[in-house]
JSON list of C-alpha atoms in Angstrom, two decimals:
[
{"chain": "A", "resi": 605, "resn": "UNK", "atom": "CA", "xyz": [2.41, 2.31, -27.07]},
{"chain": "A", "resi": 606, "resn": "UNK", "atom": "CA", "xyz": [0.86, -0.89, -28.28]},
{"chain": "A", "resi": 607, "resn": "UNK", "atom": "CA", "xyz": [1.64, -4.07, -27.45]},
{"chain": "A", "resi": 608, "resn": "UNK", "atom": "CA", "xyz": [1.02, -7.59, -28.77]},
{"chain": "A", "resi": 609, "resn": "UNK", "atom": "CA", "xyz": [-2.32, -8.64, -27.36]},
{"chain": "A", "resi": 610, "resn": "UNK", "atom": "CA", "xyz": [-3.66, -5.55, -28.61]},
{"chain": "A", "resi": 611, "resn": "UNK", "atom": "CA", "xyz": [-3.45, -3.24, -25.80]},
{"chain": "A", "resi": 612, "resn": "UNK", "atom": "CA", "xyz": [-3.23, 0.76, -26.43]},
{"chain": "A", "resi": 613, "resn": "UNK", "atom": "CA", "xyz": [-2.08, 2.92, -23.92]},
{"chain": "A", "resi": 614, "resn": "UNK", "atom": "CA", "xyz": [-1.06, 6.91, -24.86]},
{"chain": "A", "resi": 615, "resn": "UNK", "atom": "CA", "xyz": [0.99, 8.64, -22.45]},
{"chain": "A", "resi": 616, "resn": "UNK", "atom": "CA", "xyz": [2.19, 12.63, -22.15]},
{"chain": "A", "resi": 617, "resn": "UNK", "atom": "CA", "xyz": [5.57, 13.95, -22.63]},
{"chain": "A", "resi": 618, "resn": "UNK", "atom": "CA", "xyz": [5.79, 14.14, -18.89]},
{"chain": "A", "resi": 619, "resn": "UNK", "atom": "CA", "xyz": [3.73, 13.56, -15.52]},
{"chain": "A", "resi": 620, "resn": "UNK", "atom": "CA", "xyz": [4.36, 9.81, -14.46]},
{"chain": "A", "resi": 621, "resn": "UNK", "atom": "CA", "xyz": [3.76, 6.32, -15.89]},
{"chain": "A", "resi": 622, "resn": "UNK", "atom": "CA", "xyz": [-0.13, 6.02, -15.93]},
{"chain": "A", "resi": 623, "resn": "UNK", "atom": "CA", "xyz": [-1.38, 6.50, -19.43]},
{"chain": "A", "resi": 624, "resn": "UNK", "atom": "CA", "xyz": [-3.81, 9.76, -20.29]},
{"chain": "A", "resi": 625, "resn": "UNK", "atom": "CA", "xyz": [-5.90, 6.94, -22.66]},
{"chain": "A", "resi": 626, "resn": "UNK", "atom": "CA", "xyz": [-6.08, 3.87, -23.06]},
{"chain": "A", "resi": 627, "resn": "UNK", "atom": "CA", "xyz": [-7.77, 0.45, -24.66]},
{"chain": "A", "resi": 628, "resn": "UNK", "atom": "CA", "xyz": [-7.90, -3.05, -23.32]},
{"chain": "A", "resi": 629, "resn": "UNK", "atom": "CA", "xyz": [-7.98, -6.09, -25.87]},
{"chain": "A", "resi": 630, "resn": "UNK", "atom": "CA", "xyz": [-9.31, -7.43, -27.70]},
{"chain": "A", "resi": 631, "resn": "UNK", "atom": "CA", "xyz": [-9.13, -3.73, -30.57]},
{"chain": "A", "resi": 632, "resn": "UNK", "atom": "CA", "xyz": [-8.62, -3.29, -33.77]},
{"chain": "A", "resi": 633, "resn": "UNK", "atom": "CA", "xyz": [-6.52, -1.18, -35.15]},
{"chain": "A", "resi": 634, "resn": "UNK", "atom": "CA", "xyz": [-6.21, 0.73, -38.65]},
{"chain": "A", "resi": 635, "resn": "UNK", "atom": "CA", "xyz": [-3.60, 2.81, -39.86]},
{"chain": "A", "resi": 636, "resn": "UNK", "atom": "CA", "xyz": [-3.65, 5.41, -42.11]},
{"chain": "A", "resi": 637, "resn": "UNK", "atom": "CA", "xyz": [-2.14, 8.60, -43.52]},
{"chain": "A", "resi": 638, "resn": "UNK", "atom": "CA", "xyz": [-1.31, 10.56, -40.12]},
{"chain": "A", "resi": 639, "resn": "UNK", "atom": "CA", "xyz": [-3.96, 8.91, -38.26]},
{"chain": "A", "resi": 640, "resn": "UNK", "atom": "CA", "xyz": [-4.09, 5.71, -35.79]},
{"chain": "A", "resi": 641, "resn": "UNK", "atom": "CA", "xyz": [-7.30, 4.59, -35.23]},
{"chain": "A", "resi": 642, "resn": "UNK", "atom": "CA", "xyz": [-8.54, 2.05, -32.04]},
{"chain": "A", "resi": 643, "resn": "UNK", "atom": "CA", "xyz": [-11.84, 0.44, -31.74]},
{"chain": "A", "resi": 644, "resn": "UNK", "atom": "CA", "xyz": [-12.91, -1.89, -29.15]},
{"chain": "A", "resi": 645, "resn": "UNK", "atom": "CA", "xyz": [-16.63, -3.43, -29.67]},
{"chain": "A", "resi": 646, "resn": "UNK", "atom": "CA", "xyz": [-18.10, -3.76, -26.12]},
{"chain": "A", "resi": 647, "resn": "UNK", "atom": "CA", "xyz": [-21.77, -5.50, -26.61]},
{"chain": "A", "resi": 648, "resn": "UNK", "atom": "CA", "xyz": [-23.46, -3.13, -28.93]},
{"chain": "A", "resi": 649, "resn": "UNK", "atom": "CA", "xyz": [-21.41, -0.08, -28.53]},
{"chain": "A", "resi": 650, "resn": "UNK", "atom": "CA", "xyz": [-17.83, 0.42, -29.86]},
{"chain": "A", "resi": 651, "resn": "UNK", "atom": "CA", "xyz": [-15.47, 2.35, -28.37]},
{"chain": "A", "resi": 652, "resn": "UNK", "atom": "CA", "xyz": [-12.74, 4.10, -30.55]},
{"chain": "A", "resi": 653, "resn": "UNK", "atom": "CA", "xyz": [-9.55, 6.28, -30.18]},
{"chain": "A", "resi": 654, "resn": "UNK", "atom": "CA", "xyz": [-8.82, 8.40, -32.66]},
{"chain": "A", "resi": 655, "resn": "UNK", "atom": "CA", "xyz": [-4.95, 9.61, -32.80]},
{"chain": "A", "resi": 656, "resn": "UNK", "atom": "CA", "xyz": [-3.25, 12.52, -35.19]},
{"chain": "A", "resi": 657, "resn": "UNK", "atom": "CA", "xyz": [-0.03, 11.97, -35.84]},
{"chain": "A", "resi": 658, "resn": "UNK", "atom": "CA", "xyz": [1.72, 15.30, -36.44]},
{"chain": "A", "resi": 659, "resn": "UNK", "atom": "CA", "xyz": [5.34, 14.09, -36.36]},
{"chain": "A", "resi": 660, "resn": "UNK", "atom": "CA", "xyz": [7.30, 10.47, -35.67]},
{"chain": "A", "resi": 661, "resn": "UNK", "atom": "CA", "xyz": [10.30, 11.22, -33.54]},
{"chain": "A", "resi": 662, "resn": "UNK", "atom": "CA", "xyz": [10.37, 7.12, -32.88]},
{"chain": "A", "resi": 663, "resn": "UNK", "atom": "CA", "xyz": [9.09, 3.74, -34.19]},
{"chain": "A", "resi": 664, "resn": "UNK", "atom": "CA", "xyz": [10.55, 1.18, -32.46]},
{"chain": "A", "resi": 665, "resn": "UNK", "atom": "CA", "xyz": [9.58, -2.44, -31.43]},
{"chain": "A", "resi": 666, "resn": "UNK", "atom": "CA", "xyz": [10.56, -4.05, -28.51]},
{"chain": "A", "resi": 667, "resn": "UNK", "atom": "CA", "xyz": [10.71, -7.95, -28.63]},
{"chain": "A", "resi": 668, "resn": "UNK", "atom": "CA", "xyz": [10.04, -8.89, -24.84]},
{"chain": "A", "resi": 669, "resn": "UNK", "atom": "CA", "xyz": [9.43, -12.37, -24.92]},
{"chain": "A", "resi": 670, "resn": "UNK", "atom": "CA", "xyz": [6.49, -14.59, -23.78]},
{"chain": "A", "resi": 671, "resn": "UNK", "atom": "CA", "xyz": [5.48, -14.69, -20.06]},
{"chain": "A", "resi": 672, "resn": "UNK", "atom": "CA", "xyz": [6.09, -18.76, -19.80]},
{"chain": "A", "resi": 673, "resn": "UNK", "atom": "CA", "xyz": [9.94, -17.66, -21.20]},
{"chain": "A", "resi": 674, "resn": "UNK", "atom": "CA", "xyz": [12.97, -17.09, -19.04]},
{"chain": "A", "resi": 675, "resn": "UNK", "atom": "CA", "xyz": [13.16, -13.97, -21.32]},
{"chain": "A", "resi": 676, "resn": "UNK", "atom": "CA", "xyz": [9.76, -12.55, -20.49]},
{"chain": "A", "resi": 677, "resn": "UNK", "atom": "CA", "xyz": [9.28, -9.95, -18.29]},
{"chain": "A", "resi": 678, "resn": "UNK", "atom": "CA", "xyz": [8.89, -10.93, -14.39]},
{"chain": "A", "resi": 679, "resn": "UNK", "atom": "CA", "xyz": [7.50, -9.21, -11.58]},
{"chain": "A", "resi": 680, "resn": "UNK", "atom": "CA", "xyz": [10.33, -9.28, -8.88]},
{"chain": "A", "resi": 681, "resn": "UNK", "atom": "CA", "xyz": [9.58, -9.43, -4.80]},
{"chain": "A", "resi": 682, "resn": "UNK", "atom": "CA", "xyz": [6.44, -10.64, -4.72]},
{"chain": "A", "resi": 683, "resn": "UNK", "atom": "CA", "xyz": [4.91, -12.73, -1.94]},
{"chain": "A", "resi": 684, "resn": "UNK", "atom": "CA", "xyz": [6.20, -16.10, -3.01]},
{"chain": "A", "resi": 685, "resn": "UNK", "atom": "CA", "xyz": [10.07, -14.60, -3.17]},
{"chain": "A", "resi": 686, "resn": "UNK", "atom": "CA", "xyz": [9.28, -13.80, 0.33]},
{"chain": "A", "resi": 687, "resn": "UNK", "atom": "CA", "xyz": [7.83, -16.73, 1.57]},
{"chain": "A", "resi": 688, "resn": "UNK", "atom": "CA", "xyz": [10.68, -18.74, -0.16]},
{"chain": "A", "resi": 689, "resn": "UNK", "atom": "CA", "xyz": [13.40, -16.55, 1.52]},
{"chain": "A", "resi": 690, "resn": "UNK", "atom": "CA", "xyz": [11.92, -16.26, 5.01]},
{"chain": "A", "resi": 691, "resn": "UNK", "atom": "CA", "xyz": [11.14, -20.21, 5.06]},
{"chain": "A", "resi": 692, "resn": "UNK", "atom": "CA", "xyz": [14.89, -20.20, 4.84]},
{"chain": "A", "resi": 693, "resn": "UNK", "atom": "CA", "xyz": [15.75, -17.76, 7.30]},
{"chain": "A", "resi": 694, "resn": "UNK", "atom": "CA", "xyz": [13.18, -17.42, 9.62]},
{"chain": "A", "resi": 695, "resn": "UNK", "atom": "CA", "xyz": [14.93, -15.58, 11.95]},
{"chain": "A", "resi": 696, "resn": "UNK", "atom": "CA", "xyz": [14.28, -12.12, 10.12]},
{"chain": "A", "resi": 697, "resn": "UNK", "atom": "CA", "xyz": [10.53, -12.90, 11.47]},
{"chain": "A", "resi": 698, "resn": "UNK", "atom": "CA", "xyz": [12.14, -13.09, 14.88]},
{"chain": "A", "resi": 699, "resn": "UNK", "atom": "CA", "xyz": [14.47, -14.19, 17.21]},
{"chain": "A", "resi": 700, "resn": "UNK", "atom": "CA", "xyz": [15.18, -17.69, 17.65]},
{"chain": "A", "resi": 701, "resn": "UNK", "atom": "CA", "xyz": [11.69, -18.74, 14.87]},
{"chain": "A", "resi": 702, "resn": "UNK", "atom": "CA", "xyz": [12.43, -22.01, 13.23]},
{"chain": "A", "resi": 703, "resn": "UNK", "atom": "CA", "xyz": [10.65, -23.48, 10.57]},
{"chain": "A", "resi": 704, "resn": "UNK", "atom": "CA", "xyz": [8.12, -26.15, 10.59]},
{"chain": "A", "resi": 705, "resn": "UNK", "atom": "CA", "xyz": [6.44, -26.31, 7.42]},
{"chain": "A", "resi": 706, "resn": "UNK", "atom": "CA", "xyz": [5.43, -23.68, 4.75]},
{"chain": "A", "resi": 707, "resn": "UNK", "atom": "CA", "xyz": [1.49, -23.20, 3.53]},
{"chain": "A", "resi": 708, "resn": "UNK", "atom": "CA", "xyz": [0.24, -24.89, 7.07]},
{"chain": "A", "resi": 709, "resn": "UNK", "atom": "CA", "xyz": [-3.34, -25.52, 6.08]},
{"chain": "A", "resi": 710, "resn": "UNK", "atom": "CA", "xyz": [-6.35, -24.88, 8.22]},
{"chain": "A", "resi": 711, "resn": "UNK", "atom": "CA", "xyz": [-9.85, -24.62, 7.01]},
{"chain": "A", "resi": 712, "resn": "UNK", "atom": "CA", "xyz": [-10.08, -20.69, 6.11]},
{"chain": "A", "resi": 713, "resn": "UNK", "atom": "CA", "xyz": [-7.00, -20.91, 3.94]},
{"chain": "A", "resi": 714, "resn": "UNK", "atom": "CA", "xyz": [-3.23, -21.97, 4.39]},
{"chain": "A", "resi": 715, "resn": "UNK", "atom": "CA", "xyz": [-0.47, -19.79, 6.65]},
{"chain": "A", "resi": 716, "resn": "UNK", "atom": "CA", "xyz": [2.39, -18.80, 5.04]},
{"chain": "A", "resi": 717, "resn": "UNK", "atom": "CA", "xyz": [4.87, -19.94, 7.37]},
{"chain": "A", "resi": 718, "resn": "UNK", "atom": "CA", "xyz": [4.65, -22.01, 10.83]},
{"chain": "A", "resi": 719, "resn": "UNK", "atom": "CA", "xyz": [7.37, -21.68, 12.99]},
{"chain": "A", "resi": 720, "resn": "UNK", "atom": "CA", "xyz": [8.52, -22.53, 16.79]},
{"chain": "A", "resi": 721, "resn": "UNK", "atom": "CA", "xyz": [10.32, -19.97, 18.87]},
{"chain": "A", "resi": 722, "resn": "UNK", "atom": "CA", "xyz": [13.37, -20.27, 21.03]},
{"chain": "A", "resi": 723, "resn": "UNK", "atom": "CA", "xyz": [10.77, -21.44, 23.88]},
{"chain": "A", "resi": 724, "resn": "UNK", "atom": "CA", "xyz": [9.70, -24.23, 21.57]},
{"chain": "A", "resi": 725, "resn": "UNK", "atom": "CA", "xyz": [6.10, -21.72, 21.25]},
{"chain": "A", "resi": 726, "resn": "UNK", "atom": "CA", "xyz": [3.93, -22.15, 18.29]},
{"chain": "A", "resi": 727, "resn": "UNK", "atom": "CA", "xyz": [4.38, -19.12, 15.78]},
{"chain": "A", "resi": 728, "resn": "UNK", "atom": "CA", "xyz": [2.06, -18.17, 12.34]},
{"chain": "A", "resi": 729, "resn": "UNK", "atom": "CA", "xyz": [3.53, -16.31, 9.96]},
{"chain": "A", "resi": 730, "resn": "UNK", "atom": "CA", "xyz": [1.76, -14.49, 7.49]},
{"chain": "A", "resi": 731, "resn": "UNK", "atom": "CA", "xyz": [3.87, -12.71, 4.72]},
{"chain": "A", "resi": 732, "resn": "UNK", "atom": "CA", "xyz": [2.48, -9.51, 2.59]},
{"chain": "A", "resi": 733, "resn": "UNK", "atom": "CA", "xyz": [4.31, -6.95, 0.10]},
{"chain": "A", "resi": 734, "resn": "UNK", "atom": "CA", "xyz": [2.71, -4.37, 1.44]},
{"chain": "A", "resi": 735, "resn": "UNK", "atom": "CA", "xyz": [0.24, -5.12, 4.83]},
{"chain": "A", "resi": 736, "resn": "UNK", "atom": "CA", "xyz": [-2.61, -2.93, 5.04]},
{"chain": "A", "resi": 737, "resn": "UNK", "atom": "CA", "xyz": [-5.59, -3.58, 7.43]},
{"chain": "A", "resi": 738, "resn": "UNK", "atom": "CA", "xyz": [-6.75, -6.95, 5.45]},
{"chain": "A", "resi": 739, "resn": "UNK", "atom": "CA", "xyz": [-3.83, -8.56, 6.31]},
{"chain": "A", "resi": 740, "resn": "UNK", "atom": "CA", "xyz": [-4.12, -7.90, 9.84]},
{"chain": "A", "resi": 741, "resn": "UNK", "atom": "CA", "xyz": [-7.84, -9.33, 9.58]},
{"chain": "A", "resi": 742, "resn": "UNK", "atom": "CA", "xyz": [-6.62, -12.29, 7.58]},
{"chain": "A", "resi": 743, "resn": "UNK", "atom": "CA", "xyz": [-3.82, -13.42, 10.22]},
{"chain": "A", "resi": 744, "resn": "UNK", "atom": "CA", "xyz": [-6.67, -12.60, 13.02]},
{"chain": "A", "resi": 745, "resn": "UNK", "atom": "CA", "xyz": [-8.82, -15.09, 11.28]},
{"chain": "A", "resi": 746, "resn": "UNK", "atom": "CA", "xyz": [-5.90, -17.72, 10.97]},
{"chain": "A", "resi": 747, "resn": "UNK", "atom": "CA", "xyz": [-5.14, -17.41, 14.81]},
{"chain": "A", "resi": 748, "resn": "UNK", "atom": "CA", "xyz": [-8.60, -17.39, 15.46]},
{"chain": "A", "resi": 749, "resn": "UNK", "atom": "CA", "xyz": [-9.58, -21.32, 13.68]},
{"chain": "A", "resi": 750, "resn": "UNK", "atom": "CA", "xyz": [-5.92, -22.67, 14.62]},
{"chain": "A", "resi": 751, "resn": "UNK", "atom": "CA", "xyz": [-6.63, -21.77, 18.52]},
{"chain": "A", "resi": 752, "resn": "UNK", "atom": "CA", "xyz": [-9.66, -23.97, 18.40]},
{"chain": "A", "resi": 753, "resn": "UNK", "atom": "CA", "xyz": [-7.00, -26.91, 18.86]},
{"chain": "A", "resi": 754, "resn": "UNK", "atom": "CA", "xyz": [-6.33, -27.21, 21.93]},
{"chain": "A", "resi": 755, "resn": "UNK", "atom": "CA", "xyz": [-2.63, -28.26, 20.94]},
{"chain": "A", "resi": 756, "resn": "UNK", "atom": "CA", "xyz": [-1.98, -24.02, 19.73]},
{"chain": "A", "resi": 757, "resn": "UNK", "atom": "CA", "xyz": [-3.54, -22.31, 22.63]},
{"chain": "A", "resi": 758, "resn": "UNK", "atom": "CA", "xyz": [-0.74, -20.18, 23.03]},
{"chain": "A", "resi": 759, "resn": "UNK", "atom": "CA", "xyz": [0.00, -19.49, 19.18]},
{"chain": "A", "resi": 760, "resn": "UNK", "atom": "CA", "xyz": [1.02, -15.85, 18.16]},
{"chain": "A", "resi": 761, "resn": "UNK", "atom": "CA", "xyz": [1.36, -14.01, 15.16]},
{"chain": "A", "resi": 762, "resn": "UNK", "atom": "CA", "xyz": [3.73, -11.93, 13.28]},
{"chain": "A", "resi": 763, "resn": "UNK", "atom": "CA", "xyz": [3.30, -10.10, 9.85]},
{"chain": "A", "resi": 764, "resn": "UNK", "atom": "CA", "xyz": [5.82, -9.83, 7.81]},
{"chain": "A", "resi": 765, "resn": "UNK", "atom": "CA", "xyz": [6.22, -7.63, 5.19]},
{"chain": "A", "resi": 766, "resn": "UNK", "atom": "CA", "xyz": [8.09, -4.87, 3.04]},
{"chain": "A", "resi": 767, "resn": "UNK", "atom": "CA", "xyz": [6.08, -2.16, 3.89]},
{"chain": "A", "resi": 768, "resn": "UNK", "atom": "CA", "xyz": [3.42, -2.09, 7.12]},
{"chain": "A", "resi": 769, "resn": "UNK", "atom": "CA", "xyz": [1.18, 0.58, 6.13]},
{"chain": "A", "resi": 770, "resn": "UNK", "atom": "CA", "xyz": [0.21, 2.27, 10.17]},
{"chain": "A", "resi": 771, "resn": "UNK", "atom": "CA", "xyz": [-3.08, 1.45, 10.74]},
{"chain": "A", "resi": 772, "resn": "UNK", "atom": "CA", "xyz": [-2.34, -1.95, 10.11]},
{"chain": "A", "resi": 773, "resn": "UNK", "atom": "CA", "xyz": [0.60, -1.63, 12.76]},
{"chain": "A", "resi": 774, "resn": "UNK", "atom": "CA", "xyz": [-1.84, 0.14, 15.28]},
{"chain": "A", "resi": 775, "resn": "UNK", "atom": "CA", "xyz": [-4.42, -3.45, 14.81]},
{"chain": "A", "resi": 776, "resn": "UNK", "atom": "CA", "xyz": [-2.02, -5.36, 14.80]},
{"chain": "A", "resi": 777, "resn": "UNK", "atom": "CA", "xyz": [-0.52, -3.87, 18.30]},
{"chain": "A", "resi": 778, "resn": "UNK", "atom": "CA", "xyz": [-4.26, -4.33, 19.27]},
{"chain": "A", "resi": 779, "resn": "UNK", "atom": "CA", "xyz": [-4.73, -7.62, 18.46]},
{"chain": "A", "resi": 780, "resn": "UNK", "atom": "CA", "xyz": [-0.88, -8.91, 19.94]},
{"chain": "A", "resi": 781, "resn": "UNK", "atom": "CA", "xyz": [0.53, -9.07, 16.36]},
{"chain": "A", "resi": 782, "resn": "UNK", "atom": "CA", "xyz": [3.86, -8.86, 16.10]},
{"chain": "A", "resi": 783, "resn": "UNK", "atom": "CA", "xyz": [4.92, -6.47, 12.74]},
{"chain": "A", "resi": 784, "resn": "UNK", "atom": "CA", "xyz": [8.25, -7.10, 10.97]},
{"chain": "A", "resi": 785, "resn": "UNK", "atom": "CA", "xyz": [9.62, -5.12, 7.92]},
{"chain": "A", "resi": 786, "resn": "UNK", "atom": "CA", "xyz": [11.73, -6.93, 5.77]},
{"chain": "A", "resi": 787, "resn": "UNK", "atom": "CA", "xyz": [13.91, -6.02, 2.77]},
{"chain": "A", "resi": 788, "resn": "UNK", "atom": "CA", "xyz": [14.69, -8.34, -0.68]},
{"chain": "A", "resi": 789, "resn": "UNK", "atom": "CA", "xyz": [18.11, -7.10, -0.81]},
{"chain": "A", "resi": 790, "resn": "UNK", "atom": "CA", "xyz": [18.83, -8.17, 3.03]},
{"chain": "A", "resi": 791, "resn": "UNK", "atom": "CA", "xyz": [17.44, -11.33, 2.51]},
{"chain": "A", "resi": 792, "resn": "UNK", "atom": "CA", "xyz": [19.23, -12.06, -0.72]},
{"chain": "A", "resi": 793, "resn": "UNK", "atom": "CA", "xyz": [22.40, -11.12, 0.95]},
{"chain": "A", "resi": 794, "resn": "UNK", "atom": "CA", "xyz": [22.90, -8.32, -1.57]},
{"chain": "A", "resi": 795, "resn": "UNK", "atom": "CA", "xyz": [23.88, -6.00, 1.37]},
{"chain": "A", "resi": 796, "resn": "UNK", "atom": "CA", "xyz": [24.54, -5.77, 4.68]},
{"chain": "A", "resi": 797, "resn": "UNK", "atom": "CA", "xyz": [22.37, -4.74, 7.66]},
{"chain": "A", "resi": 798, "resn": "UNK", "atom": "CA", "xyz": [22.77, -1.29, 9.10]},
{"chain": "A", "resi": 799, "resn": "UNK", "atom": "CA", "xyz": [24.36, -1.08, 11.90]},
{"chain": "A", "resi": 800, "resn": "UNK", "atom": "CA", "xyz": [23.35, 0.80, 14.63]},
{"chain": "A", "resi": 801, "resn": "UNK", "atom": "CA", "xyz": [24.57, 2.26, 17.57]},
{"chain": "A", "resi": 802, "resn": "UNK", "atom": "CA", "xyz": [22.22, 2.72, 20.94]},
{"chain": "A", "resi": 803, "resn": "UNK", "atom": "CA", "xyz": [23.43, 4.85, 23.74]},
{"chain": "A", "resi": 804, "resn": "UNK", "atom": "CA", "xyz": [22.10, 3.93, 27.31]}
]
């Protein structure tokens, strides 16, 4: 495969997506009779790829558009499509949250979302794809420098995110962090919760 900027990646019949080579831009390449040849000058030393073609089953360009187009290729369900969905429905956070204001500052950094709960109790909100360990320390950190006014004494957390890796739930049980998984499609109303029956 090579794309625009000059990127080189060559992949196996089989075995997943992550290429068996590959070559970063800025390269040049040459082309010749059977034979595709990549060089990328690093400081004094060149790298270079040197490919035998034995048979072309395919040659095909894709057109994919520039980044700054509509048409361009877009990561979906990262952390801003989060934020933006749970700042309108806080509730998937927990019960009764309400917002107050999205990316509350304080001097480490801002908070992704600030909410009150149903007992009028300050709430931080901090919103990951995927929380591991860091973002348990990063919301501890947050808690930490907003206590220090007097006026959030009694602040809590919650992380929210699509996927709570377990040690990060087992800190974050240590620490009095609430964990919440979430799901894009539940959000965006593109399906309907589970339901779920509990027997007493």
């Amino acid at each position: 495969m090579i794309k625009a900027d000059g990127s080189v990646l060559l992949h196996a019949d089989a075995g997943g997506y992550k290429p068996l080579n590959w070559m970063t831009p800025p390269t040049a390449i040459e082309e010749a009779e059977g034979v595709l040849t990549v060089r990328k000058f690093a400081g004094k030393t060149e790298d270079r790829l040197e490919v035998t073609l034995h048979e072309v089953l395919s040659d095909v360009t894709h057109e994919m558009g520039s980044p700054d187009e509509d048409s361009g290729l877009a990561k979906d369900g990262v952390e801003a499509h989060l934020q933006e969905l749970l700042a309108e429905q806080p509730q998937w956070c927990g019960e009764g949250l309400r917002l107050v204001r999205r990316e509350w500052p304080t001097d480490i950094g801002p908070v992704d979302l600030m909410c009150r709960d149903a007992d009028d109790e300050w709430v931080a909100v901090e919103i990951k794809r995927v929380a591991g360990i860091e973002a348990v320390e990063q919301l501890s950190r947050y808690l930490e420098r907003i206590k220090l006014d007097p006026t959030f004494k009694s602040i809590r957390g919650v992380l929210a995110a699509q996927q709570i890796k377990p040690q990060a739930r087992v800190l974050a049980g240590a620490r009095g962090i609430d964990c919440v998984e979430v799901e894009l499609a539940l959000l965006r109303g593109e399906r309907e919760p589970e339901l779920k029956l509990f027997a007493l």
